[in-house]
Coordinates of C-alpha atoms in Angstrom, one line a residue:
M1 CA 3.9 -7.6 39.1
R2 CA 3.4 -4.2 37.4
M3 CA 1.8 -1.8 39.8
I4 CA 2.0 1.2 37.5
E5 CA -1.0 3.1 36.2
Q6 CA -1.4 4.0 32.6
I7 CA -0.2 7.6 31.9
N8 CA 0.1 9.7 28.7
A9 CA 3.1 11.5 27.2
E10 CA 2.2 14.8 28.9
Q11 CA 2.2 13.2 32.3
A12 CA 5.4 11.4 31.6
A13 CA 7.0 14.7 30.6
A14 CA 6.1 16.2 33.9
I15 CA 7.6 13.3 35.8
R16 CA 10.8 13.6 33.8
A17 CA 11.0 17.3 34.6
A18 CA 10.7 16.5 38.3
A19 CA 13.2 13.7 38.0
E20 CA 15.8 16.0 36.3
K21 CA 15.4 18.4 39.2
G22 CA 16.5 15.7 41.6
D23 CA 13.2 14.5 43.0
A24 CA 14.0 10.9 44.1
K25 CA 10.4 9.7 43.9
A26 CA 10.0 11.1 40.4
Q27 CA 13.3 9.4 39.4
E28 CA 12.0 6.1 40.6
R29 CA 8.8 6.7 38.8
L30 CA 10.6 7.6 35.6
G31 CA 12.6 4.4 35.9
D32 CA 9.3 2.5 36.0
L33 CA 8.1 4.3 32.9
C34 CA 11.3 3.6 31.0
R35 CA 11.3 0.0 32.0
F36 CA 7.7 -0.7 30.9
G37 CA 7.4 1.8 28.1
E38 CA 4.6 3.8 29.7
G39 CA 4.3 7.3 28.2
V40 CA 7.8 7.0 26.9
R41 CA 9.8 4.8 24.7
R42 CA 10.9 1.6 26.5
N43 CA 14.5 1.9 27.4
V44 CA 16.0 -0.5 30.0
D45 CA 19.3 1.3 30.1
E46 CA 17.6 4.5 31.0
A47 CA 15.5 2.8 33.6
E48 CA 18.7 1.6 35.2
T49 CA 20.1 5.1 35.2
W50 CA 17.0 6.6 37.0
Y51 CA 16.7 3.8 39.5
R52 CA 20.4 4.3 40.4
K53 CA 20.0 8.1 40.7
A54 CA 17.0 7.6 43.0
S55 CA 18.7 4.9 45.1
D56 CA 21.8 7.1 45.5
Q57 CA 19.5 9.6 47.3
G58 CA 18.2 6.9 49.7
N59 CA 15.1 5.7 47.7
W60 CA 15.3 2.1 48.8
D61 CA 12.4 0.9 46.7
A62 CA 14.3 2.2 43.7
L63 CA 17.3 0.1 44.8
A64 CA 15.1 -3.0 45.0
K65 CA 13.8 -2.2 41.5
L66 CA 17.4 -1.8 40.3
A67 CA 18.1 -5.3 41.7
R68 CA 15.0 -6.7 40.0
L69 CA 16.1 -5.1 36.7
Y70 CA 19.5 -6.9 37.0
E71 CA 17.9 -10.1 38.0
L72 CA 15.3 -10.3 35.2
L73 CA 16.3 -8.1 32.3
R74 CA 20.1 -7.7 32.2
K75 CA 21.1 -11.3 32.1
E76 CA 24.0 -10.7 29.8
V77 CA 25.6 -7.9 31.8
K78 CA 24.1 -8.1 35.2
P79 CA 26.2 -8.3 38.4
S80 CA 26.8 -11.5 40.1
A81 CA 24.0 -13.3 42.1
R82 CA 25.7 -12.3 45.3
A83 CA 25.7 -8.6 44.2
V84 CA 22.0 -8.7 43.3
D85 CA 21.2 -10.5 46.6
G86 CA 23.2 -7.7 48.4
L87 CA 21.1 -5.0 46.7
Y88 CA 17.9 -6.6 47.8
Q89 CA 19.2 -7.0 51.3
K90 CA 20.4 -3.4 51.6
A91 CA 17.0 -2.2 50.4
A92 CA 15.2 -4.6 52.8
E93 CA 17.3 -3.5 55.8
H94 CA 16.3 0.1 55.0
G95 CA 12.6 -0.7 55.1
S96 CA 11.8 -1.3 51.5
L97 CA 8.8 -3.7 51.3
L98 CA 9.7 -4.6 47.7
G99 CA 13.2 -5.4 48.9
M100 CA 11.9 -7.6 51.8
E101 CA 9.5 -9.4 49.4
R102 CA 12.1 -10.1 46.7
L103 CA 14.8 -11.1 49.2
A104 CA 12.5 -13.6 50.8
D105 CA 11.4 -14.9 47.3
M106 CA 15.0 -15.5 46.4
Y107 CA 15.8 -17.3 49.6
L108 CA 12.6 -19.5 49.3
K109 CA 13.5 -20.5 45.7
G110 CA 17.1 -21.2 46.6
R111 CA 18.5 -18.4 44.4
G112 CA 19.8 -16.3 47.3
V113 CA 23.5 -16.6 48.1
N114 CA 23.6 -14.7 51.3
G115 CA 20.8 -16.6 53.1
T116 CA 18.7 -19.8 53.2
R117 CA 15.1 -20.9 53.0
A118 CA 14.9 -20.4 56.7
D119 CA 15.8 -16.8 56.2
A120 CA 12.8 -16.5 53.8
I121 CA 10.4 -16.9 56.8
T122 CA 12.2 -14.0 58.6
W123 CA 11.8 -11.6 55.7
Y124 CA 8.3 -12.7 54.8
R125 CA 7.3 -12.0 58.4
K126 CA 9.0 -8.6 58.4
A127 CA 7.2 -7.7 55.2
A128 CA 3.9 -9.0 56.5
D129 CA 4.3 -7.0 59.7
A130 CA 4.9 -3.9 57.6
G131 CA 1.7 -4.5 55.7
S132 CA 2.8 -6.5 52.6
M133 CA 0.1 -8.8 51.4
H134 CA 2.7 -10.7 49.4
G135 CA 4.5 -11.4 52.6
M136 CA 1.3 -12.4 54.4
F137 CA 0.4 -14.8 51.5
W138 CA 3.7 -16.6 51.3
L139 CA 4.0 -16.7 55.1
G140 CA 0.6 -18.5 55.1
L141 CA 1.8 -20.9 52.4
M142 CA 4.9 -21.8 54.3
Y143 CA 2.9 -22.6 57.4
E144 CA 0.4 -24.5 55.3
N145 CA 3.1 -26.7 53.8
G146 CA 5.5 -26.9 56.8
I147 CA 8.4 -25.2 54.9
E148 CA 11.1 -24.4 57.5
V149 CA 8.4 -24.2 60.2
E150 CA 6.1 -26.7 61.8
Q151 CA 3.0 -27.2 59.7
D152 CA 0.2 -25.2 61.3
Y153 CA -3.1 -24.7 59.5
A154 CA -4.4 -22.2 62.0
E155 CA -1.4 -20.0 61.6
A156 CA -1.6 -20.4 57.8
A157 CA -5.3 -19.4 57.9
K158 CA -4.4 -16.4 59.9
W159 CA -1.9 -15.1 57.4
L160 CA -4.0 -16.0 54.4
A161 CA -7.0 -14.2 55.9
A162 CA -4.8 -11.1 56.5
A163 CA -3.6 -11.2 52.8
A164 CA -7.2 -11.7 51.7
E165 CA -8.3 -8.6 53.7
H166 CA -5.7 -6.6 51.7
G167 CA -7.2 -7.9 48.4
Q168 CA -4.9 -10.7 47.6
D169 CA -7.0 -13.0 45.3
A170 CA -4.8 -16.1 45.6
A171 CA -5.1 -15.9 49.4
M172 CA -8.9 -15.5 49.2
S173 CA -9.1 -18.5 47.0
S174 CA -7.0 -20.6 49.3
L175 CA -9.0 -19.4 52.3
A176 CA -12.2 -20.6 50.6
V177 CA -10.8 -24.2 50.7
Y178 CA -9.9 -23.8 54.3
Y179 CA -13.5 -22.8 55.2
E180 CA -14.9 -25.7 53.1
E181 CA -12.7 -28.3 54.7
G182 CA -12.5 -26.8 58.2
K183 CA -8.8 -26.6 57.9
G184 CA -7.3 -24.2 60.5
V185 CA -10.7 -22.5 60.9
A186 CA -14.2 -23.5 61.9
Q187 CA -15.9 -25.2 59.0
D188 CA -18.2 -22.8 57.3
Y189 CA -19.7 -23.9 54.0
A190 CA -21.6 -20.7 53.5
K191 CA -18.4 -18.6 53.8
A192 CA -16.7 -21.0 51.4
A193 CA -19.5 -20.6 48.9
E194 CA -19.3 -16.8 49.2
L195 CA -15.6 -16.8 48.4
Y196 CA -15.9 -19.4 45.6
R197 CA -18.6 -17.3 44.0
K198 CA -16.3 -14.3 43.7
F199 CA -13.8 -16.2 41.7
A200 CA -16.4 -18.3 39.8
D201 CA -17.9 -15.1 38.6
K202 CA -14.4 -14.1 37.3
G203 CA -14.2 -17.3 35.3
I204 CA -11.8 -19.2 37.6
A205 CA -12.6 -22.9 36.7
Q206 CA -11.5 -24.4 40.0
S207 CA -13.7 -22.1 42.0
A208 CA -16.7 -22.8 39.8
C209 CA -16.1 -26.5 40.2
R210 CA -15.9 -26.3 44.0
L211 CA -19.0 -24.0 44.2
G212 CA -20.8 -26.5 41.9
S213 CA -19.9 -29.3 44.3
L214 CA -21.5 -27.3 47.2
Y215 CA -24.7 -26.8 45.2
E216 CA -24.7 -30.5 44.3
R217 CA -24.4 -31.5 48.0
G218 CA -26.5 -28.7 49.4
L219 CA -23.7 -27.5 51.7
G220 CA -23.8 -23.8 52.6
V221 CA -26.3 -23.2 49.8
P222 CA -29.6 -24.7 48.9
Q223 CA -29.2 -28.0 47.0
D224 CA -29.7 -27.2 43.3
Y225 CA -28.6 -29.7 40.7
A226 CA -29.3 -27.3 37.8
E227 CA -27.0 -24.7 39.3
A228 CA -24.4 -27.3 40.0
M229 CA -24.6 -28.4 36.4
R230 CA -24.3 -24.8 35.2
L231 CA -21.2 -24.2 37.2
Y232 CA -19.6 -27.5 36.2
R233 CA -20.3 -26.7 32.6
K234 CA -18.8 -23.2 33.0
A235 CA -15.6 -24.7 34.4
A236 CA -15.6 -27.5 31.8
D237 CA -15.6 -24.8 29.1
S238 CA -12.1 -24.0 30.4
D239 CA -11.1 -27.6 29.6
C240 CA -11.1 -28.5 33.3
S241 CA -11.2 -32.4 33.3
E242 CA -12.4 -32.5 36.9
D243 CA -15.6 -30.7 35.9
V244 CA -16.2 -32.8 32.8
C245 CA -15.9 -35.8 35.2
R246 CA -18.4 -34.3 37.6
I247 CA -20.9 -33.6 34.9
G248 CA -20.5 -37.3 34.0
D249 CA -21.3 -38.2 37.6
M250 CA -24.5 -36.2 37.4
Y251 CA -25.6 -38.0 34.3
L252 CA -24.7 -41.4 35.8
K253 CA -26.6 -40.7 39.0
G254 CA -29.5 -38.9 37.3
L255 CA -29.2 -35.8 39.4
G256 CA -31.6 -33.2 38.1
M257 CA -32.1 -35.2 34.9
P258 CA -32.8 -38.7 33.7
A259 CA -29.8 -41.0 34.3
D260 CA -27.8 -41.7 31.1
P261 CA -24.8 -44.0 31.5
G262 CA -23.9 -43.6 27.8
V263 CA -23.5 -39.8 28.1
A264 CA -21.7 -40.3 31.4
A265 CA -19.2 -42.7 29.7
R266 CA -18.5 -40.3 26.8
L267 CA -17.9 -37.5 29.3
Y268 CA -15.6 -39.6 31.4
A269 CA -13.7 -40.6 28.2
K270 CA -13.4 -36.9 27.3
A271 CA -12.0 -36.1 30.8
A272 CA -9.7 -39.1 30.5
E273 CA -8.1 -37.5 27.4
H274 CA -6.6 -34.9 29.8
G275 CA -4.9 -37.5 32.0
N276 CA -7.6 -37.5 34.7
W277 CA -7.1 -41.0 36.3
E278 CA -10.4 -40.9 38.1
A279 CA -12.2 -40.3 34.8
E280 CA -10.1 -43.1 33.2
I281 CA -11.4 -45.6 35.8
K282 CA -15.0 -44.4 35.6
A283 CA -15.0 -44.5 31.8
A284 CA -13.4 -48.0 31.8
D285 CA -15.9 -49.3 34.4
L286 CA -18.9 -48.2 32.3
M287 CA -17.5 -49.4 29.0
S288 CA -16.6 -52.8 30.4
D289 CA -20.4 -53.5 30.9
E290 CA -21.2 -55.7 27.9
K291 CA -24.8 -54.6 28.0
S292 CA -23.8 -50.9 27.8
P293 CA -24.1 -49.2 24.4
A294 CA -20.7 -47.7 25.2
H295 CA -19.1 -51.1 25.6
D296 CA -15.6 -51.2 23.9
R297 CA -13.3 -53.9 25.2
K298 CA -10.2 -52.5 23.5
K299 CA -10.8 -48.9 24.8
V300 CA -11.5 -50.3 28.3
L301 CA -8.1 -52.0 28.4
E302 CA -6.4 -48.7 27.2
L303 CA -8.1 -46.7 29.9
Y304 CA -7.2 -49.1 32.7
M305 CA -3.6 -49.1 31.4
A306 CA -3.6 -45.3 31.5
A307 CA -4.9 -45.4 35.1
A308 CA -2.4 -48.1 36.1
A309 CA 0.4 -45.8 34.9
H310 CA -0.8 -43.5 37.8
A311 CA -0.1 -46.5 40.2
N312 CA -3.8 -47.2 40.6
V313 CA -4.1 -50.7 42.1
Y314 CA -7.7 -51.1 41.1
A315 CA -6.8 -50.5 37.5
E316 CA -4.0 -53.1 37.8
Y317 CA -6.5 -55.7 39.1
R318 CA -9.0 -54.9 36.4
I319 CA -6.4 -55.3 33.7
G320 CA -5.5 -58.7 35.1
C321 CA -9.2 -59.8 35.2
L322 CA -9.6 -58.7 31.5
L323 CA -6.5 -60.4 30.3
E324 CA -7.1 -63.7 32.1
K325 CA -10.2 -64.1 30.0
E326 CA -8.3 -63.7 26.7
D327 CA -7.5 -66.6 24.5
G328 CA -4.0 -67.9 24.7
L329 CA -1.8 -68.8 27.6
E330 CA 0.5 -65.9 27.1
K331 CA -2.3 -63.3 27.6
Q332 CA -3.6 -65.3 30.6
M333 CA -0.2 -65.3 32.2
E334 CA 0.1 -61.6 31.6
G335 CA -3.3 -61.2 33.4
F336 CA -2.1 -63.3 36.3
N337 CA 1.0 -61.1 36.6
W338 CA -1.2 -57.9 36.8
I339 CA -3.3 -59.5 39.5
Q340 CA -0.2 -60.5 41.4
M341 CA 1.1 -56.9 41.1
A342 CA -2.2 -55.5 42.4
A343 CA -2.0 -57.9 45.3
K344 CA 1.5 -57.0 46.2
N345 CA 0.5 -53.3 46.1
G346 CA -2.2 -54.0 48.7
Y347 CA -5.4 -54.5 46.7
K348 CA -7.6 -56.8 48.8
D349 CA -9.7 -58.3 45.9
A350 CA -6.5 -59.2 44.1
Q351 CA -5.1 -60.8 47.3
Q352 CA -8.3 -62.8 47.8
K353 CA -8.3 -63.9 44.2
L354 CA -4.8 -65.3 44.5
L355 CA -5.8 -67.2 47.6
V356 CA -8.7 -68.7 45.8
L357 CA -6.4 -69.8 43.0
G358 CA -4.1 -71.4 45.6
F359 CA -1.3 -68.8 45.5
S360 CA 0.1 -66.8 48.4
A361 CA -0.9 -63.2 48.3

């Protein structure tokens, strides 16, 4: 991530003057300017020169940036992966936070040649202990997912909270889910709502959706269907299929408005277009009602088929029930095969139906 402030040509000239006099920090800074084209013409070769000059004077962040330059921008002429790894390691061992972070990242992603994913934990912890919010965040994620450590939500929450205190947005967003679900921390819906709101206000669809769900259920905030709908719509504007589906739920249940299954069916179908299997099921269920104005037998079968592709056993059973009512033995046998598949996959209604028909489940 670029952490460089915008500067003008006059400021860049002053930095260059200091760099040419041998100031290692200015040399690192000038390397940044040349790399990103801030206040000077973008020149990756010159960036490499200044990073190297700075690192030769013991500026270890500059060495880590040189390694990053080789890793990302100089693919046709960069040193071997082992050499790049070695540059990061040298910078990290001399206390460069950037070196620690990038070394850990390489090991975690399996791109490091001098260490393993287990070594990623070591370097993320060292970076975190030295105040790196990047290290804190990834250490939290490794504990959350049990990567090279025993899964520990409390430990994950501790490190995510530390990263959040340093202003790491992704950590704050993850922590909100922890508070809502009581995962690794005492369940606190009000705290979750507070954190979700920060990101919902920034236009983050997932946070708007989760905050809307809290308003719909009255958890941590006063129950307010209108506010829930507003938040769901805000998230849905970002093409979030989950939120379109939730708006459909509110129309179906008549929460804050008269119930309207027809509108709900259309919303579910819209969400289903984005591959949301839950929406596929809900749309198909509504459209299968022959009394519903949204009834469409062909569309119903298509939607159940799409959900079955996600290994949904209910959808498998419903396909079977639809096909067994079709004319023609071939279609009816196909329907029986779908019911048999659902039964084998553990769907109890399908198992019961086979028993009624005299077949073993």
